[in-house]
PDB file of C-alpha atoms in Angstrom:
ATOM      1  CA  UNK A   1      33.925 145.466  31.689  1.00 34.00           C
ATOM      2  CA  UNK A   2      32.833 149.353  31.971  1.00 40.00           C
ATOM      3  CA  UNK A   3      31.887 150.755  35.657  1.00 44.00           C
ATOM      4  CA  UNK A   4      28.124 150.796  33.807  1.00 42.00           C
ATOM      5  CA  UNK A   5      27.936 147.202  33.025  1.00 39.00           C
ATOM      6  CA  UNK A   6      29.899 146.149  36.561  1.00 43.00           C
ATOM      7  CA  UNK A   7      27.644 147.847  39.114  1.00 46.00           C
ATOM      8  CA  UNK A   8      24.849 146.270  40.535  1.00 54.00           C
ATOM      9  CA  UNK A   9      21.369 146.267  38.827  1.00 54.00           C
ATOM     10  CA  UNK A  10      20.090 147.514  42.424  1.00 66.00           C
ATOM     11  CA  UNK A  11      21.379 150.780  42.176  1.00 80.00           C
ATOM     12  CA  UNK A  12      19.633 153.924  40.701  1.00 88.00           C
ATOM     13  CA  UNK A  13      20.235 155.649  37.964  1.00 89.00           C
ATOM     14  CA  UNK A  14      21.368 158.604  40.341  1.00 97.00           C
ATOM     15  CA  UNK A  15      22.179 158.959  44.323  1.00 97.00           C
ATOM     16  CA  UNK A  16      21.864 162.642  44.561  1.00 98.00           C
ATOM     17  CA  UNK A  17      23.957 163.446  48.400  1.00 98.00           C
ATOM     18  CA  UNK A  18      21.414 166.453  49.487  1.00 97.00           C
ATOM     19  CA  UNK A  19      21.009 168.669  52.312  1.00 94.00           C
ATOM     20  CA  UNK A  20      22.063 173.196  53.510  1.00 90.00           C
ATOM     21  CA  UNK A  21      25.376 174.115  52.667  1.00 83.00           C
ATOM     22  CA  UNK A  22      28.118 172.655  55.145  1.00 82.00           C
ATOM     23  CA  UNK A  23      26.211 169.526  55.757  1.00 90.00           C
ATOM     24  CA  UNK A  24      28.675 167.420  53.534  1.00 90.00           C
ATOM     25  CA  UNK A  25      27.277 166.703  50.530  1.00 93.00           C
ATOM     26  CA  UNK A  26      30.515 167.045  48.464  1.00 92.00           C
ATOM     27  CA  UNK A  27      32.622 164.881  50.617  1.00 94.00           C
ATOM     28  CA  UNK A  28      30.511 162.681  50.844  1.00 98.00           C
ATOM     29  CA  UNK A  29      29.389 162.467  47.084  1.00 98.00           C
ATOM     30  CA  UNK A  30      32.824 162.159  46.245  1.00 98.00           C
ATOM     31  CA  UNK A  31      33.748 159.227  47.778  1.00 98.00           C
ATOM     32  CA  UNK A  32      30.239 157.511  46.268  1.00 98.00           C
ATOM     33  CA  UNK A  33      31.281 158.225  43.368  1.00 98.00           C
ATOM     34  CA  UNK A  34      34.728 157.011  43.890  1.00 98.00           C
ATOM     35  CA  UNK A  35      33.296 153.570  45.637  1.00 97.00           C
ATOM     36  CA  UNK A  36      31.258 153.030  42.208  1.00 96.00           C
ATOM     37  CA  UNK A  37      33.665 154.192  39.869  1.00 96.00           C
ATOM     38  CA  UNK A  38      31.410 156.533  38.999  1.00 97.00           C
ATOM     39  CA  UNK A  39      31.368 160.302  37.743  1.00 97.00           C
ATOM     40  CA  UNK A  40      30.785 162.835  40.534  1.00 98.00           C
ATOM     41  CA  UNK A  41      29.018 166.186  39.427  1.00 98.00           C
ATOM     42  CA  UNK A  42      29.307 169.240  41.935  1.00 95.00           C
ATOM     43  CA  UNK A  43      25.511 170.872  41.836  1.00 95.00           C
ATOM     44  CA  UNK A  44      27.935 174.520  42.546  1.00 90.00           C
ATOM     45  CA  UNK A  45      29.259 173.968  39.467  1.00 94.00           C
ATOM     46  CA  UNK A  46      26.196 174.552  37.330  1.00 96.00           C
ATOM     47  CA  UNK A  47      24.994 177.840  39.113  1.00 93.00           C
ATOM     48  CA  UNK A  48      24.491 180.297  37.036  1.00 92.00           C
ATOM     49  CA  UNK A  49      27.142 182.785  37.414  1.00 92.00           C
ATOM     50  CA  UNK A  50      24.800 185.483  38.738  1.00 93.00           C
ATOM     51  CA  UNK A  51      23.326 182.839  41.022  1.00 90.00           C
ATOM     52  CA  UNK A  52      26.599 182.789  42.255  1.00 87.00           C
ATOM     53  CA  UNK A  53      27.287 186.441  42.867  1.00 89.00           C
ATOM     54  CA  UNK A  54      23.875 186.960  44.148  1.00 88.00           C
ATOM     55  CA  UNK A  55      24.514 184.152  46.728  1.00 81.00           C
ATOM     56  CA  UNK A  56      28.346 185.780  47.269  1.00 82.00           C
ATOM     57  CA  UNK A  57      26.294 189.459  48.279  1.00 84.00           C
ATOM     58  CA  UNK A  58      24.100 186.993  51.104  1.00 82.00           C
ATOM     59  CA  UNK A  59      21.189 187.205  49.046  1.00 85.00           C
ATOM     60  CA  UNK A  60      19.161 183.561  49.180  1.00 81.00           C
ATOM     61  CA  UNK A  61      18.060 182.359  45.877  1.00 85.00           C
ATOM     62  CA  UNK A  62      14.547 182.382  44.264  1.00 89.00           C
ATOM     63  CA  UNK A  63      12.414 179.212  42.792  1.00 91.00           C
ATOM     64  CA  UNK A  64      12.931 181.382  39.676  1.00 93.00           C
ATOM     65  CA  UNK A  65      16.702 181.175  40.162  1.00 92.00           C
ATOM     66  CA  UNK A  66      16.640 177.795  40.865  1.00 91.00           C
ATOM     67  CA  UNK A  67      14.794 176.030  38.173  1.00 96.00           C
ATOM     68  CA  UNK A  68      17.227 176.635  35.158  1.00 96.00           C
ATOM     69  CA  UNK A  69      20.026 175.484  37.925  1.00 95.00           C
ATOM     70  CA  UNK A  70      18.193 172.096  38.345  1.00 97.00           C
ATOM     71  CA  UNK A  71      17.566 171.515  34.632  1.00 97.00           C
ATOM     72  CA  UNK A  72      20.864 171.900  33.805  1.00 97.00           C
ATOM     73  CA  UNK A  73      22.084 169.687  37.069  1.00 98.00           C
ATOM     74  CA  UNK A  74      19.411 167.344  36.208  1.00 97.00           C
ATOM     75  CA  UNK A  75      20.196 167.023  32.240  1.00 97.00           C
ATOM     76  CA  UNK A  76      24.167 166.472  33.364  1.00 97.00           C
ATOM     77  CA  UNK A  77      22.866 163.790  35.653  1.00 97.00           C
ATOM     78  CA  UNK A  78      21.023 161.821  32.926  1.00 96.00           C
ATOM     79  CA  UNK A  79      23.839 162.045  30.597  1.00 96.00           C
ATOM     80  CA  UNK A  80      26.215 160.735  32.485  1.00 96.00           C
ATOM     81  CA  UNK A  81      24.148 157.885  34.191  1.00 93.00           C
ATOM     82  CA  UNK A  82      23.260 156.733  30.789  1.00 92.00           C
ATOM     83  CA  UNK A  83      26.985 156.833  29.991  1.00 93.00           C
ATOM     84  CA  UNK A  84      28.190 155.384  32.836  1.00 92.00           C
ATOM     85  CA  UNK A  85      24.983 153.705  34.405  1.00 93.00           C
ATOM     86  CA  UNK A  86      25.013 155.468  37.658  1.00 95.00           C
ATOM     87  CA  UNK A  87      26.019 159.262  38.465  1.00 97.00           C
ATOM     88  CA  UNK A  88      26.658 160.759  41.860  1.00 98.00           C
ATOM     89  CA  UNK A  89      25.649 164.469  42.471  1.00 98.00           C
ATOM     90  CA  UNK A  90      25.943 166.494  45.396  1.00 97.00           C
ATOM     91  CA  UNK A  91      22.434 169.214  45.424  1.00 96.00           C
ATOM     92  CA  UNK A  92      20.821 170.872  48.153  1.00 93.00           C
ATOM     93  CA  UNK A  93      17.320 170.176  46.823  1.00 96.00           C
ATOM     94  CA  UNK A  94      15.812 171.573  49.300  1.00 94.00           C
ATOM     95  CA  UNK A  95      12.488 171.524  48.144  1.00 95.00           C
ATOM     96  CA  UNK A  96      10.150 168.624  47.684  1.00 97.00           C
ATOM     97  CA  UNK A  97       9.301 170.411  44.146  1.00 97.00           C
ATOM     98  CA  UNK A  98      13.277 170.787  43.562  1.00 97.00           C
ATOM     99  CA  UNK A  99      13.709 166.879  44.504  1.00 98.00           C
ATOM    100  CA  UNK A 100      10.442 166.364  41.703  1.00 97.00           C
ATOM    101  CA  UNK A 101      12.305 168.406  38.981  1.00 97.00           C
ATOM    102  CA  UNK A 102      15.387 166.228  39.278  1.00 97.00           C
ATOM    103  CA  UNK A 103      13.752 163.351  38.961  1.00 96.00           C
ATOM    104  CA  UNK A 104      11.845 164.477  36.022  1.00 95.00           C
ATOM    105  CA  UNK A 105      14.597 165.371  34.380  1.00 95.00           C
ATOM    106  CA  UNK A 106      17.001 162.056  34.936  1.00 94.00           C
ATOM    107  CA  UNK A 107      15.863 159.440  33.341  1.00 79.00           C
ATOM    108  CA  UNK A 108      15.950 155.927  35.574  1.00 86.00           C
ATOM    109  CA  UNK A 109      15.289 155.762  39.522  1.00 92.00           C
ATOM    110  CA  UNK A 110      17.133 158.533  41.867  1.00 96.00           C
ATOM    111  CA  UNK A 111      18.064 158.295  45.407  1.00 96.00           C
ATOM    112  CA  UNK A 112      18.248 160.877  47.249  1.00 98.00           C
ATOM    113  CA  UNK A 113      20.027 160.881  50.585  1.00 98.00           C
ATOM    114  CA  UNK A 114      19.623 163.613  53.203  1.00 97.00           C
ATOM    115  CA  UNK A 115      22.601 164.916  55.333  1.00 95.00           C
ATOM    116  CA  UNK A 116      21.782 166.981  58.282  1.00 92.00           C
ATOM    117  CA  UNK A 117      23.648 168.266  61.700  1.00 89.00           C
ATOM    118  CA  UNK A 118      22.752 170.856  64.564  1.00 84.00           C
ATOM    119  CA  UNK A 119      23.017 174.658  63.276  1.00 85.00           C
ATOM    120  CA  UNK A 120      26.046 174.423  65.192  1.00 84.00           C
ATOM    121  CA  UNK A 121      27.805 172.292  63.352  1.00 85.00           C
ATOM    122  CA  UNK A 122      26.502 173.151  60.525  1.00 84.00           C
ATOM    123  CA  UNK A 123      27.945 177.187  60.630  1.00 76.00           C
ATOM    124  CA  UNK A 124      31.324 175.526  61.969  1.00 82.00           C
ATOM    125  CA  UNK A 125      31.764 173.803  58.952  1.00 74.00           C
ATOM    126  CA  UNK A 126      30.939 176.392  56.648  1.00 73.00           C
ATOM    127  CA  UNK A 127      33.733 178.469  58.787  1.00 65.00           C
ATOM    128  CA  UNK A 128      36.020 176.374  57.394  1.00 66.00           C
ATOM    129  CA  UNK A 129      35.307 176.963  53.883  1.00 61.00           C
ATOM    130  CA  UNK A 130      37.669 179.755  53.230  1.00 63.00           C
ATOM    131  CA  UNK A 131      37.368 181.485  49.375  1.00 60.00           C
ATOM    132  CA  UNK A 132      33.911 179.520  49.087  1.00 56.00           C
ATOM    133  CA  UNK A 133      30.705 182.045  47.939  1.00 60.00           C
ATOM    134  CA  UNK A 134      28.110 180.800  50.247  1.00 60.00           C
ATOM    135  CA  UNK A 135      28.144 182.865  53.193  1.00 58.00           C
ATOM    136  CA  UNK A 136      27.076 181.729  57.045  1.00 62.00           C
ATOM    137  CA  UNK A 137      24.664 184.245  57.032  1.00 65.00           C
ATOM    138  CA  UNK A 138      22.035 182.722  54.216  1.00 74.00           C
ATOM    139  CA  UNK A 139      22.453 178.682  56.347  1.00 79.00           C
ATOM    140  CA  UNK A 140      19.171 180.176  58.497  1.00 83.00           C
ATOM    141  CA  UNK A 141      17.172 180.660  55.308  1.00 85.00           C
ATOM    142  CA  UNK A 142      18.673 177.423  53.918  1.00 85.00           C
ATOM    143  CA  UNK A 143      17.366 175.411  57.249  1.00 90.00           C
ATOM    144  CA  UNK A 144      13.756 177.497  56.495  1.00 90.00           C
ATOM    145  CA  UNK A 145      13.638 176.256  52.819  1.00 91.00           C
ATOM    146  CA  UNK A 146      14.257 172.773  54.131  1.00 91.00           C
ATOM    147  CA  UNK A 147      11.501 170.639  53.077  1.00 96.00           C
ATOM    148  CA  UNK A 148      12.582 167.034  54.787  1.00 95.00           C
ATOM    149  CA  UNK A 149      11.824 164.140  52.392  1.00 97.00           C
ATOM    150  CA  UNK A 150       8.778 162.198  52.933  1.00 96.00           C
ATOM    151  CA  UNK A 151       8.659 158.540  53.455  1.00 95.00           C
ATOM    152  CA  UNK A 152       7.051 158.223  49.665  1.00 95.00           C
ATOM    153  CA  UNK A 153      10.047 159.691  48.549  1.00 95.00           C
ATOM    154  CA  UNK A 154      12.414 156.867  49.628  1.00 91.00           C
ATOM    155  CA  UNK A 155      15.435 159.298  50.530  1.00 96.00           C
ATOM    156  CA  UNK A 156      18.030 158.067  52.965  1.00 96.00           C
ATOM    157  CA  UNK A 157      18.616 160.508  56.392  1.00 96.00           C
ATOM    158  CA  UNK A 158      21.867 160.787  58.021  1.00 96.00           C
ATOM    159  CA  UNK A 159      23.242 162.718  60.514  1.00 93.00           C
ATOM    160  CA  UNK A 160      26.699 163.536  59.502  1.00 91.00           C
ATOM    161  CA  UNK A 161      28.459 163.193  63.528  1.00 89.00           C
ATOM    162  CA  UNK A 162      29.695 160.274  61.811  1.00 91.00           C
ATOM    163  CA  UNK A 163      33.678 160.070  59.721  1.00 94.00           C
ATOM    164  CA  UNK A 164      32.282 160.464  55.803  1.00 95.00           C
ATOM    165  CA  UNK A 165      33.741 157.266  55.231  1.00 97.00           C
ATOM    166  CA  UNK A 166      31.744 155.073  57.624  1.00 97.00           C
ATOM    167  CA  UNK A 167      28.387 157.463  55.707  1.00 97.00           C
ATOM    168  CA  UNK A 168      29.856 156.083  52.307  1.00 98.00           C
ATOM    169  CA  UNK A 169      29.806 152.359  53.775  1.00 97.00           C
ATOM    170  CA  UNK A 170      25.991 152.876  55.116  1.00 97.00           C
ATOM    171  CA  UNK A 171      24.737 154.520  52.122  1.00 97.00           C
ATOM    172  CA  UNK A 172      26.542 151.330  49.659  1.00 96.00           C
ATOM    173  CA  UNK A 173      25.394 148.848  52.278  1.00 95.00           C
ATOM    174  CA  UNK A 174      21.520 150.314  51.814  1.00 94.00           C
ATOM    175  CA  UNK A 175      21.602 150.701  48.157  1.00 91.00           C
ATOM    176  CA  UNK A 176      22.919 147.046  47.456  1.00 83.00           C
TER     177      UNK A 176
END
């Protein structure tokens, strides 16, 4: 029996793990994906490489940067939630309109689910990034871009004080 045809029909087509950089998304989305036997894609991975450098040089990213970022997340997401029935993503979608463009572009339901900590935590975290692009400095205009889902939207919030284990078990336990 494939992972596809074993999950649950409960689940969405896509859990997309959301929220500023150092909030957790990847760890997080990783072991999701693991938990479902499921593929994992890494939103960083589909920057643009002058996204990247631009975001390297603190510069914070434009819509117009962003939209051919989430169209090519958003088209990896479909294919491999119609391959495997469910895909796990890690994205900041920030935006309401970012969150909106995803979902047009997967095809099936999408969950989104919101991780978010003080400022903080948040810059202690990305500390302890070393080699990563994404300076501390842009995590203010990241928090400022922040549009929190809205209860239409059907997102799960979490703070991430909790181990990313015990997130993994709420976020299962809510979409079974």
């Amino acid at each position: 029996m494939s992972p596809a045809s074993a999950r649950s029909p409960a689940l969405p087509a896509a859990i997309i793990v959301m929220g500023v950089s150092g909030c957790g998304k990847s760890t997080l989305g990783g072991l999701l994906a693991q938990a479902l036997a499921c593929p994992f894609l890494e939103g960083d991975d589909f920057h643009s490489p002058e996204a990247v450098e631009k975001m390297r040089r603190g510069m914070a990213l434009t819509d117009e940067d962003r939209w051919p970022w989430l169209d090519r997340l958003g088209q990896a997401i479909a294919s491999a939630g119609r391959e495997q029935g469910v895909a796990v993503a890690a994205c900041s979608a920030l935006r309401r309109c970012y969150r909106d463009r995803l979902r047009g572009t997967i095809d099936g339901s999408v969950r989104f689910v919101l991780l978010e900590n003080s400022r903080d935590a948040l810059l202690a975290r990305i500390g302890n990034r070393p080699g990563h692009y994404m300076p501390a400095s842009l995590l203010d205009s990241q928090l400022a871009t922040l549009e929190r889902p809205q209860p239409d939207e059907g997102a799960m919030l979490l703070r991430t004080d909790l181990p990313a284990t015990l997130l993994c078990d709420l976020v299962l336990g809510a979409l079974r």
